[in-house]
Short mmCIF file of C-alpha atoms in Angstrom, two decimals:
data_model
loop_
_atom_site.label_atom_id
_atom_site.label_comp_id
_atom_site.label_asym_id
_atom_site.label_seq_id
_atom_site.Cartn_x
_atom_site.Cartn_y
_atom_site.Cartn_z
CA MET R 1 62.16 31.95 13.82
CA SER R 2 65.26 34.12 13.32
CA ASP R 3 68.73 33.09 14.44
CA PHE R 4 68.57 35.74 17.19
CA GLU R 5 65.25 34.35 18.44
CA ILE R 6 66.79 30.85 18.51
CA LEU R 7 69.67 32.19 20.62
CA GLN R 8 67.19 33.74 23.05
CA ARG R 9 65.27 30.47 23.30
CA ASP R 10 68.46 28.49 23.95
CA TRP R 11 69.64 31.00 26.56
CA LEU R 12 66.37 30.94 28.51
CA ALA R 13 66.38 27.13 28.41
CA HIS R 14 69.94 27.17 29.74
CA LEU R 15 68.94 29.47 32.60
CA GLY R 16 65.95 27.33 33.49
CA HIS R 17 67.49 23.86 33.21
CA GLU R 18 71.15 24.36 34.13
CA ARG R 19 71.16 27.53 36.23
CA ARG R 20 67.75 26.67 37.74
CA LEU R 21 66.52 30.24 37.89
CA SER R 22 63.00 30.76 39.17
CA PRO R 23 60.06 30.96 36.73
CA LYS R 24 59.46 34.59 37.74
CA THR R 25 63.07 35.52 36.92
CA LEU R 26 62.81 33.78 33.55
CA GLU R 27 59.55 35.60 32.88
CA ALA R 28 61.23 38.94 33.66
CA TYR R 29 64.18 38.14 31.38
CA GLY R 30 61.84 37.08 28.60
CA ARG R 31 59.99 40.37 28.94
CA ASP R 32 63.31 42.26 28.83
CA LEU R 33 64.25 40.51 25.59
CA ARG R 34 60.92 41.29 23.96
CA GLN R 35 61.33 44.97 24.83
CA PHE R 36 64.87 44.92 23.45
CA CYS R 37 63.74 43.30 20.18
CA THR R 38 60.90 45.81 19.79
CA PHE R 39 63.38 48.66 20.28
CA LEU R 40 65.86 47.19 17.78
CA ALA R 41 63.16 46.71 15.14
CA GLU R 42 62.41 50.44 15.36
CA HIS R 43 66.03 51.51 15.87
CA LEU R 44 67.42 49.46 12.97
CA GLY R 45 64.35 49.57 10.75
CA THR R 46 64.16 45.79 10.51
CA ALA R 47 63.72 42.72 12.69
CA PRO R 48 67.04 42.03 14.44
CA ASN R 49 69.22 39.05 13.57
CA LEU R 50 72.57 37.90 14.98
CA LYS R 51 74.57 39.85 12.42
CA ALA R 52 72.78 43.09 13.29
CA VAL R 53 73.08 42.48 17.04
CA ALA R 54 76.80 41.68 16.72
CA ALA R 55 77.29 45.05 15.00
CA LEU R 56 75.69 47.04 17.83
CA LYS R 57 77.74 49.71 19.58
CA PRO R 58 77.51 50.88 23.20
CA ALA R 59 75.67 53.95 21.88
CA ASP R 60 72.89 51.68 20.57
CA LEU R 61 72.51 50.01 23.93
CA ARG R 62 72.51 53.36 25.71
CA ALA R 63 69.74 54.44 23.35
CA PHE R 64 67.72 51.38 24.42
CA LEU R 65 68.24 52.15 28.11
CA GLY R 66 67.33 55.79 27.43
CA GLN R 67 64.06 54.78 25.81
CA ARG R 68 63.24 52.47 28.71
CA ARG R 69 63.98 55.35 31.10
CA ARG R 70 61.56 57.57 29.20
CA ASP R 71 58.98 54.78 29.46
CA GLY R 72 59.28 55.00 33.25
CA ALA R 73 61.75 52.21 34.05
CA GLY R 74 63.77 52.78 37.22
CA ASN R 75 67.45 52.18 37.84
CA ARG R 76 66.99 48.66 39.17
CA THR R 77 64.92 47.63 36.16
CA LEU R 78 67.50 49.09 33.79
CA MET R 79 70.31 47.29 35.59
CA ARG R 80 68.43 44.00 35.39
CA GLN R 81 67.77 44.48 31.69
CA LEU R 82 71.41 45.29 30.97
CA ALA R 83 72.51 42.29 33.05
CA ALA R 84 70.15 40.06 31.06
CA LEU R 85 71.53 41.33 27.74
CA ARG R 86 75.12 40.85 28.92
CA SER R 87 74.34 37.30 30.01
CA LEU R 88 72.70 36.56 26.65
CA ALA R 89 75.71 37.97 24.79
CA ARG R 90 78.17 35.91 26.87
CA PHE R 91 76.07 32.80 26.22
CA GLY R 92 76.14 33.47 22.47
CA GLU R 93 79.85 34.27 22.56
CA ARG R 94 80.72 30.91 24.12
CA ASP R 95 79.52 29.00 21.06
CA GLY R 96 80.58 31.61 18.52
CA ARG R 97 77.14 32.96 17.65
CA LEU R 98 77.59 36.47 19.08
CA THR R 99 80.11 38.90 20.51
CA ALA R 100 79.72 40.42 23.96
CA ALA R 101 82.09 43.39 23.55
CA ALA R 102 79.48 46.14 23.15
CA PHE R 103 77.34 44.74 25.96
CA ALA R 104 80.28 44.52 28.35
CA ALA R 105 81.38 48.06 27.50
CA THR R 106 77.98 49.62 28.25
CA ARG R 107 77.70 51.13 31.70
CA GLY R 108 74.41 50.97 33.52
CA PRO R 109 72.93 53.48 35.96
CA ARG R 110 74.35 53.67 39.44
CA LEU R 111 72.23 52.32 42.26
CA PRO R 112 72.16 53.92 45.69
CA LYS R 113 73.89 51.72 48.24
CA GLY R 114 71.14 51.18 50.75
CA LEU R 115 71.45 48.99 53.80
CA PRO R 116 68.97 46.30 54.85
CA ARG R 117 66.62 47.55 57.56
CA PRO R 118 66.22 44.88 60.23
CA LEU R 119 63.77 45.03 63.11
CA ASP R 120 65.01 45.25 66.66
CA ALA R 121 64.95 42.03 68.66
CA ARG R 122 61.77 42.88 70.59
CA ALA R 123 59.80 43.79 67.46
CA ALA R 124 61.04 40.73 65.56
CA ALA R 125 59.96 38.46 68.41
CA ALA R 126 56.52 40.12 68.57
CA VAL R 127 55.95 39.57 64.86
CA THR R 128 56.45 35.82 65.28
CA LYS R 129 53.80 35.44 67.99
CA ALA R 130 50.23 34.47 67.14
CA ASP R 131 49.01 36.46 70.17
CA SER R 132 50.08 39.68 68.42
CA ARG R 133 47.11 39.20 66.05
CA ALA R 134 44.61 37.97 68.63
CA GLY R 135 42.07 40.67 67.75
CA GLU R 136 41.84 39.73 64.06
CA ASP R 137 38.81 37.93 62.70
CA ARG R 138 40.81 34.94 61.49
CA PRO R 139 40.70 31.25 62.49
CA ASP R 140 43.12 30.34 65.24
CA TRP R 141 44.89 27.81 63.04
CA VAL R 142 45.58 30.49 60.41
CA LEU R 143 47.12 32.78 63.03
CA ALA R 144 49.21 29.85 64.29
CA ARG R 145 50.27 29.02 60.72
CA ASP R 146 51.40 32.56 59.94
CA ALA R 147 53.25 32.78 63.25
CA ALA R 148 55.07 29.52 62.48
CA VAL R 149 56.16 30.77 59.05
CA LEU R 150 57.40 34.07 60.48
CA ALA R 151 59.18 32.23 63.28
CA LEU R 152 61.10 30.26 60.65
CA LEU R 153 62.12 33.45 58.83
CA TYR R 154 63.48 35.03 61.99
CA GLY R 155 64.65 31.92 63.83
CA SER R 156 66.42 30.23 60.90
CA GLY R 157 67.00 33.08 58.45
CA LEU R 158 64.90 31.53 55.68
CA ARG R 159 63.60 33.33 52.64
CA ILE R 160 59.81 33.24 52.45
CA SER R 161 59.97 31.02 49.34
CA GLU R 162 62.19 28.58 51.23
CA ALA R 163 59.81 28.38 54.18
CA LEU R 164 56.77 27.86 51.96
CA GLY R 165 58.67 25.27 49.92
CA LEU R 166 59.04 22.93 52.90
CA LYS R 167 57.24 19.58 52.79
CA ARG R 168 55.15 18.15 55.62
CA ALA R 169 57.72 15.39 56.11
CA GLN R 170 60.37 18.01 56.84
CA ALA R 171 58.58 19.46 59.86
CA PRO R 172 61.02 19.51 62.80
CA THR R 173 59.93 17.43 65.76
CA GLY R 174 62.34 18.23 68.58
CA ALA R 175 65.13 20.34 69.98
CA GLY R 176 68.33 20.16 67.99
CA ASP R 177 66.55 19.41 64.72
CA ALA R 178 67.83 20.94 61.51
CA LEU R 179 66.17 21.57 58.18
CA THR R 180 67.52 20.90 54.71
CA VAL R 181 66.44 23.94 52.72
CA LEU R 182 66.34 24.30 48.94
CA GLY R 183 67.58 27.80 48.21
CA LYS R 184 68.42 29.91 45.19
CA GLY R 185 69.95 28.14 42.22
CA GLY R 186 68.75 24.77 43.49
CA LYS R 187 71.40 24.77 46.23
CA THR R 188 70.64 23.06 49.52
CA ARG R 189 71.86 23.99 52.98
CA MET R 190 71.31 22.91 56.56
CA VAL R 191 69.78 25.38 59.01
CA PRO R 192 69.17 24.91 62.74
CA VAL R 193 65.67 25.15 64.19
CA LEU R 194 65.19 26.73 67.60
CA PRO R 195 62.94 24.98 70.16
CA ILE R 196 60.53 27.94 70.08
CA VAL R 197 60.20 27.49 66.29
CA VAL R 198 59.61 23.75 66.70
CA GLU R 199 56.88 24.62 69.21
CA ALA R 200 55.28 27.14 66.83
CA ILE R 201 55.18 24.61 63.98
CA ALA R 202 53.78 21.91 66.28
CA GLY R 203 51.07 24.33 67.43
CA TYR R 204 50.10 25.02 63.83
CA LEU R 205 50.02 21.32 62.91
CA ALA R 206 47.88 20.50 65.93
CA GLN R 207 45.25 23.03 64.81
CA CYS R 208 45.44 22.67 61.03
CA PRO R 209 42.09 21.25 59.79
CA TRP R 210 43.62 19.71 56.66
CA ARG R 211 45.23 16.30 56.39
CA LEU R 212 48.71 17.06 55.09
CA ALA R 213 50.39 14.51 52.85
CA ALA R 214 54.03 13.77 53.72
CA ASP R 215 55.19 14.91 50.28
CA GLY R 216 52.81 17.89 50.22
CA PRO R 217 53.42 21.43 51.47
CA LEU R 218 53.92 21.95 55.19
CA PHE R 219 52.07 25.27 55.14
CA VAL R 220 48.69 25.40 53.38
CA GLY R 221 46.08 28.01 52.64
CA VAL R 222 42.50 28.09 53.93
CA LYS R 223 41.40 25.78 51.10
CA GLY R 224 44.20 23.29 51.71
CA GLY R 225 46.36 24.28 48.75
CA PRO R 226 49.90 25.70 48.79
CA LEU R 227 50.19 28.89 50.80
CA SER R 228 50.83 32.07 48.80
CA PRO R 229 53.69 34.36 49.91
CA ARG R 230 51.27 37.27 49.57
CA ILE R 231 49.26 35.96 52.53
CA ILE R 232 52.31 36.23 54.79
CA GLN R 233 53.15 39.66 53.41
CA LEU R 234 49.62 40.85 54.22
CA ALA R 235 49.91 39.41 57.73
CA VAL R 236 53.04 41.49 58.37
CA GLU R 237 51.40 44.57 56.87
CA GLY R 238 48.62 44.17 59.42
CA LEU R 239 51.14 43.87 62.22
CA ARG R 240 52.76 47.16 61.27
CA GLY R 241 49.74 49.04 62.55
CA SER R 242 49.04 46.96 65.64
CA LEU R 243 52.67 46.88 66.77
CA GLY R 244 53.67 50.33 65.52
CA LEU R 245 56.31 48.94 63.14
CA PRO R 246 57.97 50.97 60.37
CA GLY R 247 57.10 50.57 56.70
CA SER R 248 60.32 48.60 56.24
CA ALA R 249 58.85 45.75 58.31
CA THR R 250 58.35 42.92 55.81
CA PRO R 251 58.78 39.15 55.94
CA HIS R 252 62.24 39.56 54.38
CA ALA R 253 63.19 42.06 57.09
CA LEU R 254 63.03 39.12 59.51
CA ARG R 255 65.80 37.41 57.54
CA HIS R 256 67.83 40.63 57.79
CA SER R 257 67.08 40.70 61.52
CA PHE R 258 68.30 37.11 61.89
CA ALA R 259 71.68 37.96 60.35
CA THR R 260 72.09 41.33 62.08
CA HIS R 261 71.25 40.00 65.53
CA LEU R 262 73.61 37.03 65.13
CA LEU R 263 76.42 39.34 64.07
CA GLY R 264 75.69 41.73 66.92
CA ARG R 265 76.04 38.82 69.39
CA GLY R 266 79.45 37.88 68.01
CA GLY R 267 78.39 35.42 65.32
CA ASP R 268 81.06 34.38 62.82
CA LEU R 269 80.57 36.05 59.44
CA ARG R 270 81.33 32.92 57.42
CA ALA R 271 78.95 30.86 59.54
CA ILE R 272 76.23 33.46 58.92
CA GLN R 273 77.01 33.27 55.20
CA GLU R 274 76.40 29.51 55.28
CA LEU R 275 73.19 29.89 57.27
CA LEU R 276 71.83 32.45 54.83
CA GLY R 277 72.91 30.50 51.77
CA HIS R 278 74.86 33.40 50.26
CA ALA R 279 77.13 32.35 47.40
CA SER R 280 79.57 35.18 48.14
CA LEU R 281 80.88 36.47 51.46
CA SER R 282 80.63 40.02 50.10
CA THR R 283 76.83 39.68 50.13
CA THR R 284 76.92 38.81 53.83
CA GLN R 285 79.39 41.58 54.67
CA ILE R 286 76.69 44.21 54.23
CA TYR R 287 75.49 43.24 57.71
CA THR R 288 78.81 44.38 59.18
CA ARG R 289 78.00 47.85 57.85
CA ILE R 290 74.65 47.78 59.66
CA ASP R 291 76.31 46.82 62.92
CA SER R 292 78.99 49.50 62.52
CA SER R 293 76.42 52.17 61.73
CA ARG R 294 74.50 51.32 64.91
CA LEU R 295 77.67 51.51 67.01
CA LEU R 296 78.49 54.92 65.56
CA ALA R 297 74.92 56.14 66.13
CA ALA R 298 75.08 55.00 69.75
CA TYR R 299 78.43 56.74 70.15
CA ASP R 300 77.11 60.01 68.66
CA ALA R 301 74.06 59.89 70.93
CA ALA R 302 75.86 59.05 74.16
CA HIS R 303 79.39 60.47 74.13
CA PRO R 304 79.62 63.89 75.85
CA ARG R 305 81.88 65.28 73.13
CA ALA R 306 80.31 63.60 70.12
CA ARG R 307 78.42 66.82 69.25
#
């Protein structure tokens, strides 16, 4: 194993153990590094080591990004790969094994600044009701389960991974209950649970045919194992047609709807940041742009002299 491969191994271990990144993120970063090493072996004519990597110039890194672009990688993929390489270089720089200058000096592609696309309040509420899927050939307990998960996403602003990571013992039992959620980076936060969400979860538990262990998952699949996020995604895809929802309607759009609707009703931005588990207020501030854009659209549509 070369000294550069050892650095990569140590960096990925650091991300997994200390930064607590998800296995899927680590898998993506590992794939990025393998692609970078393959490029360098061809670009330099030899397997890369720390000395060769330290001597790289921004032009070399731009050549790597250019090759990835020709291979079909989009802007977001390229930005992630560059971010991974910068993080690796900073990690190596901290203990004197590498320099990060060339990586920091390389500019990545610009990403379009898109806004989250929340559902309106009526559509969001319809998505969380089991009755909206009454015509589907699915067991009643499955429809109740999916409705309870979606109610958590909209009612408490959870990510789908956070909702499916809940244990049976965490199920709320009454009004005023709160959940302790394990979010990104292993950080925990408290989120309130609305009475209607408590009711949806209780309805699912009353119908669930499986005996759920206290330390096991709250939401299970048809065979009693952990529920896959893909099942919830497919449920929302089915609701798009029956409810006439746009293509932007996804489980994560319910989290956007949670934040946007709170802000539109006068919710405090910092409180919303805490509820969402955002590390930075700037991440939450994007919802102020959504609210402002809606106000301007309403003004343009209604004011006699707006045209």
